Backbone as numpy.savetxt, mean C-alpha at the origin, in Angstrom:
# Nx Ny Nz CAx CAy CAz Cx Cy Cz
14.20 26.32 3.73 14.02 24.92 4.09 12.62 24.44 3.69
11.42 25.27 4.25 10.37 24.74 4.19 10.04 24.76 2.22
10.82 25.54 1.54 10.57 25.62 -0.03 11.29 24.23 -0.24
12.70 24.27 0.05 12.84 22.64 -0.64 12.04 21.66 -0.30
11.56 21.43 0.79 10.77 20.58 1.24 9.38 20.29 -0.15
8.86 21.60 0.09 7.74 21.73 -0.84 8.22 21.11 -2.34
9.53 21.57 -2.45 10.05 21.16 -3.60 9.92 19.58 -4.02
10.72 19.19 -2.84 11.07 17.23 -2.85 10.14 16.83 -3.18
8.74 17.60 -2.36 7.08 16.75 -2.49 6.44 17.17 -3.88
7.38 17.65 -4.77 6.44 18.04 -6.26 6.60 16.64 -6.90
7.84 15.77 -6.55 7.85 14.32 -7.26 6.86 13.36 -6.82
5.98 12.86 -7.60 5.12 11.80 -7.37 5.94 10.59 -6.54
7.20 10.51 -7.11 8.06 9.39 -6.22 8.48 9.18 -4.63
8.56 10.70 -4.48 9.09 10.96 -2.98 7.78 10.85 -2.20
6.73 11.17 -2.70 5.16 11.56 -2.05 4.71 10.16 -1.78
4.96 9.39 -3.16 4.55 7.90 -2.89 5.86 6.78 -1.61
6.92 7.46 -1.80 7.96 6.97 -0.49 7.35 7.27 0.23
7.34 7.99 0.79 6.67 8.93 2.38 5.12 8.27 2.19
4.27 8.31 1.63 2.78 7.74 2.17 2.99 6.17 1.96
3.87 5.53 1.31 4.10 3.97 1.28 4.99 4.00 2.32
5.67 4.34 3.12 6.24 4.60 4.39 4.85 3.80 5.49
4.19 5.58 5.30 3.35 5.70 6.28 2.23 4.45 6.07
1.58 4.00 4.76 0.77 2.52 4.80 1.64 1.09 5.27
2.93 1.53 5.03 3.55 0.28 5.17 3.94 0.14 6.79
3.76 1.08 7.54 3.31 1.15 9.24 2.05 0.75 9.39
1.22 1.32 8.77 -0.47 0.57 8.93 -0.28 -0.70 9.28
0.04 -1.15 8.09 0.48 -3.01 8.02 1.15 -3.57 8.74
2.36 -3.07 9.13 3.30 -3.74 9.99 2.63 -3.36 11.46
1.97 -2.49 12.05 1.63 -2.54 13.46 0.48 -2.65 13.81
-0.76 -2.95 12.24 -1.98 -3.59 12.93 -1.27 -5.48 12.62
-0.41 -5.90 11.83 -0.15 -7.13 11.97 0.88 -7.28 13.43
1.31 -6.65 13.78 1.86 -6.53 15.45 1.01 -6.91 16.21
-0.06 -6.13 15.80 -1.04 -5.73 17.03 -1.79 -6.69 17.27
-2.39 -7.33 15.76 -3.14 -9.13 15.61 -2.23 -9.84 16.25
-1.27 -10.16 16.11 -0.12 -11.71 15.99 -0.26 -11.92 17.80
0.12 -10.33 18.37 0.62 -10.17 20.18 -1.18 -10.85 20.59
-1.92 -10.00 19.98 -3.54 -10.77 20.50 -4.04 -12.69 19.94
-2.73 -12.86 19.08 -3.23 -14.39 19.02 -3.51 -14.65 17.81
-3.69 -13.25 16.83 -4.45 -13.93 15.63 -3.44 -14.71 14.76
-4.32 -16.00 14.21 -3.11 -16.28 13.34 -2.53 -15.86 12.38
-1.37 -16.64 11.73 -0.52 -15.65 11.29 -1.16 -15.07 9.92
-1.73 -15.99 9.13 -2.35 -16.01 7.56 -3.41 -14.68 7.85
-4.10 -14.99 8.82 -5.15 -13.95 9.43 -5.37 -12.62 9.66
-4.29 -12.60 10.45 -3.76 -11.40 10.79 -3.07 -10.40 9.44
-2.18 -11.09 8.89 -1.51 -10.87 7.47 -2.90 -10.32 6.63
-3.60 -10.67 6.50 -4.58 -10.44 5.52 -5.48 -9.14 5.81
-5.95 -9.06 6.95 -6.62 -8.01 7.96 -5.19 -6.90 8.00
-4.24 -7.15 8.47 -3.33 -5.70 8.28 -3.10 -5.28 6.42
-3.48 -6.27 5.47 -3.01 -6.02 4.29 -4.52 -4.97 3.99
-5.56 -5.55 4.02 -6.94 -4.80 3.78 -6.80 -3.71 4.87
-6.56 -3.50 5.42 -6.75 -1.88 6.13 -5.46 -0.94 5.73
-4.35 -1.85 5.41 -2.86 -0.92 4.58 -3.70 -0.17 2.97
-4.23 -1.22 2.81 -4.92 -1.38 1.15 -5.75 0.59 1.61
-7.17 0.17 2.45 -8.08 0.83 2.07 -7.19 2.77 2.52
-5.95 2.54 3.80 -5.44 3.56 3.83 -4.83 4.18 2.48
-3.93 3.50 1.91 -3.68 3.66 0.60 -4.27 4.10 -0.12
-4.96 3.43 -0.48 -6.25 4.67 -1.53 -5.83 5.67 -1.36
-6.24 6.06 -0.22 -7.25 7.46 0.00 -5.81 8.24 -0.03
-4.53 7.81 0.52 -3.39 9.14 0.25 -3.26 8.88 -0.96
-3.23 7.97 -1.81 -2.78 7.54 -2.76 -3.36 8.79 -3.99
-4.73 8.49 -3.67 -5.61 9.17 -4.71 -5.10 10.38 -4.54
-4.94 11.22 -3.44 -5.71 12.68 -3.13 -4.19 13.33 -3.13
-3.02 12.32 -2.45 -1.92 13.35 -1.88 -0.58 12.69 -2.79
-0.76 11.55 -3.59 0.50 11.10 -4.18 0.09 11.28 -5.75
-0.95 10.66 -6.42 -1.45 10.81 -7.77 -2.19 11.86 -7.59
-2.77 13.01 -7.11 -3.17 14.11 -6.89 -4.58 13.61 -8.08
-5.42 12.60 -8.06 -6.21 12.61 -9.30 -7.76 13.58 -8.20
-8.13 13.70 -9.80 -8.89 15.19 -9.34 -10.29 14.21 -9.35
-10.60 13.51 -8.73 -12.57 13.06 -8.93 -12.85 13.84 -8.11
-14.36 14.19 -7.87 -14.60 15.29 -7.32 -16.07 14.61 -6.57
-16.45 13.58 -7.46 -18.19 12.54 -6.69 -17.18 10.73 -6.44
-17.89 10.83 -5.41 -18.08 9.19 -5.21 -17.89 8.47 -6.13
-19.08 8.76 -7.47 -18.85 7.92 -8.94 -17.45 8.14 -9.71
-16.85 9.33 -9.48 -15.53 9.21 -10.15 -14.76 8.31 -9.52
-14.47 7.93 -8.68 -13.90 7.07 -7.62 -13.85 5.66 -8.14
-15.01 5.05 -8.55 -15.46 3.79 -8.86 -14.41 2.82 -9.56
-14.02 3.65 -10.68 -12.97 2.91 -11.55 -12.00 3.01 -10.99
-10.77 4.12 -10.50 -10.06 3.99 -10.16 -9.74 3.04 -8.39
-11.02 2.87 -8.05 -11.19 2.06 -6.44 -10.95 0.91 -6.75
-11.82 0.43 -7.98 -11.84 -0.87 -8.47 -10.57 -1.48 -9.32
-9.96 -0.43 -10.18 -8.46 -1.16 -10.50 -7.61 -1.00 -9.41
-7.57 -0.08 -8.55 -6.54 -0.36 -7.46 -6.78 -1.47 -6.55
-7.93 -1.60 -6.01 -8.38 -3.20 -5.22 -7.82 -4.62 -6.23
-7.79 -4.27 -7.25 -7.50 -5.54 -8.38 -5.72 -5.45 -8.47
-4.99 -4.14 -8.64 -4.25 -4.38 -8.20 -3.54 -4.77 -6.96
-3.98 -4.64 -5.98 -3.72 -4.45 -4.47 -3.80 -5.88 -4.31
-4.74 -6.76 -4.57 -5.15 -8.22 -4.70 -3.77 -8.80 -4.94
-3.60 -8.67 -6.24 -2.11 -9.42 -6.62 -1.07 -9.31 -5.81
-0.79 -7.73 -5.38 0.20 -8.09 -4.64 0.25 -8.60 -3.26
-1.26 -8.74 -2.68 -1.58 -9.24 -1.58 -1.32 -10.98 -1.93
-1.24 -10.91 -2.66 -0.87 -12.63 -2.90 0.16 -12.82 -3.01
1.40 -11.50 -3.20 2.69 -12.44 -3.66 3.08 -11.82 -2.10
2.32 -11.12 -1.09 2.99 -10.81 0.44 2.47 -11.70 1.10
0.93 -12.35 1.11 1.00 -13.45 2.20 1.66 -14.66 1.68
1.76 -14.99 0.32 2.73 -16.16 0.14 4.00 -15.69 0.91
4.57 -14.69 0.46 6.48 -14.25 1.08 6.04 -14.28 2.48
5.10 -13.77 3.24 5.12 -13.99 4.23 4.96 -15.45 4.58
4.12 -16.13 4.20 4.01 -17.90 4.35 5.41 -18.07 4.15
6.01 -18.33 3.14 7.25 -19.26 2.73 8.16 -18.56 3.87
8.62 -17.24 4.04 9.96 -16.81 4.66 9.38 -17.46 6.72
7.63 -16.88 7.11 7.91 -17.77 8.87 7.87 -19.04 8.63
7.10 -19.69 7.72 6.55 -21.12 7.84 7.29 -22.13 7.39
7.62 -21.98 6.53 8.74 -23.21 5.66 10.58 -22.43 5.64
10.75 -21.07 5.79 12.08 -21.20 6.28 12.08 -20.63 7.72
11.49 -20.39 8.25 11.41 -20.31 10.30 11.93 -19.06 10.30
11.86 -17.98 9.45 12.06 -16.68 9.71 11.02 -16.01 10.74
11.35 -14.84 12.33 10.64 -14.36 12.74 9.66 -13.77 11.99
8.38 -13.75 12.58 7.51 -13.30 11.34 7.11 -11.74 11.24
8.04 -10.93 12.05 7.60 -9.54 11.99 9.10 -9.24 10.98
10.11 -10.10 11.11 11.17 -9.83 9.56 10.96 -10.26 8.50
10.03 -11.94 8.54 9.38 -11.95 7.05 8.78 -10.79 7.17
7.77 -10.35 7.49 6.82 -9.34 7.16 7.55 -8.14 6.67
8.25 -7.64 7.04 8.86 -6.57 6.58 9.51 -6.45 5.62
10.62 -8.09 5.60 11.12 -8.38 3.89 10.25 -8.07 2.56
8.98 -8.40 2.70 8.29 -8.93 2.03 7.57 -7.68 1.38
7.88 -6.02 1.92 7.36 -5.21 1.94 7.99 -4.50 0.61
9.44 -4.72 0.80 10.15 -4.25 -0.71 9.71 -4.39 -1.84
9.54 -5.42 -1.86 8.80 -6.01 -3.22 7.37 -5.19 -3.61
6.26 -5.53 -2.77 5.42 -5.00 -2.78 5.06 -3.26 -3.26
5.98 -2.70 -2.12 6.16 -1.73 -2.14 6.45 -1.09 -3.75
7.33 -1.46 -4.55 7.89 -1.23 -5.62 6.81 -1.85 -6.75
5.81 -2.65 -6.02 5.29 -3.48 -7.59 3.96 -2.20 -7.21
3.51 -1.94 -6.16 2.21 -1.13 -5.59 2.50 0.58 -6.84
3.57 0.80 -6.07 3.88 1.96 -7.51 3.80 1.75 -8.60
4.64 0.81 -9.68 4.22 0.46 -10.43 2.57 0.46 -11.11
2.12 -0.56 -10.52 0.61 -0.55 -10.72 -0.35 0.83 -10.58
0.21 1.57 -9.59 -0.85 2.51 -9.24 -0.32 3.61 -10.38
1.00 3.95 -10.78 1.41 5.08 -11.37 0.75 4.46 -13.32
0.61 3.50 -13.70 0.83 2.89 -14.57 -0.54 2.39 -14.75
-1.55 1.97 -14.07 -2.85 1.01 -14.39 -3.72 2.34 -13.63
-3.57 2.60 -12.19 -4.81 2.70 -11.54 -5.36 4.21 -11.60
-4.45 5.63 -11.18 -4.36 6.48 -11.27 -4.29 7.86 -12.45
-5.08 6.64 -13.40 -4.97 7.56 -14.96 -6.52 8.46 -15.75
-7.31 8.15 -14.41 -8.61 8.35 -14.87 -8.99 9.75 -13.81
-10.58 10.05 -13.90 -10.70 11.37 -13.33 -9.65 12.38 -12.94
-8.85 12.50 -13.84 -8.09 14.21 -14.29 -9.03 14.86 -14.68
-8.97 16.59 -14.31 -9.40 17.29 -15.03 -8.43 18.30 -15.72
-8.44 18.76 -17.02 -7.71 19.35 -17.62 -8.01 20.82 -17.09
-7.18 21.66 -16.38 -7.17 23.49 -16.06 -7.20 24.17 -16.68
């Protein structure tokens, strides 16, 4: 059991399911956690997206793209195209989140979650494809 397991987690895909799982809880229960304390909705949305973001990275880098930097400075480029990507899609989730509570009166913890598919699928994309291609080292 515990070998297939090990197995499933050799795909970059399943590793990035399971830690986009686990960021996409970041998001959904520090934006819980804002909305129940009052914050507004745009607000809150944005603050759970930047702390989903900065969790991301860090599994992203180390436990899904396994990229090997080893200083702070290797980090730089790949921090900086992933924040640039992360941006965009932070724009097409607080819009989906705007349009699905605000203009069609969807609860806003099911916009929020709708809105995650998308994301979710464009975040891979970008990260497997733009962000995660630098500090390899060859063995």
């Amino acid at each position: 059991m515990i070998k297939w397991i090990r197995k499933l987690f050799e795909s970059s895909v399943i590793r990035y399911i399971f830690f986009g799982g686990c960021t996409t809880l970041v998001n959904l229960i520090s934006f819980y956690i804002l909305r129940r304390f009052g914050v507004q909705l745009t607000v809150a949305n944005i603050i759970s997206i930047v702390l989903a973001i900065l969790f991301a990275y860090v599994v992203n880098s180390k436990y899904v793209f396994q990229d090997k930097c080893e200083s702070l400075r290797d980090h730089i480029q790949p921090f900086c195209k992933f924040i640039s990507a992360r941006l965009i899609t932070m724009v097409i989730e607080v819009g989906g989140v705007w349009l699905l509570v605000e203009v069609l009166g969807m609860n806003d913890m099911i916009g929020k979650f709708l809105t995650q598919f998308i994301v979710l699928a464009l975040n891979y994309i970008f990260s497997k494809f733009f962000v995660f291609t630098t500090g390899k080292k060859k063995n």
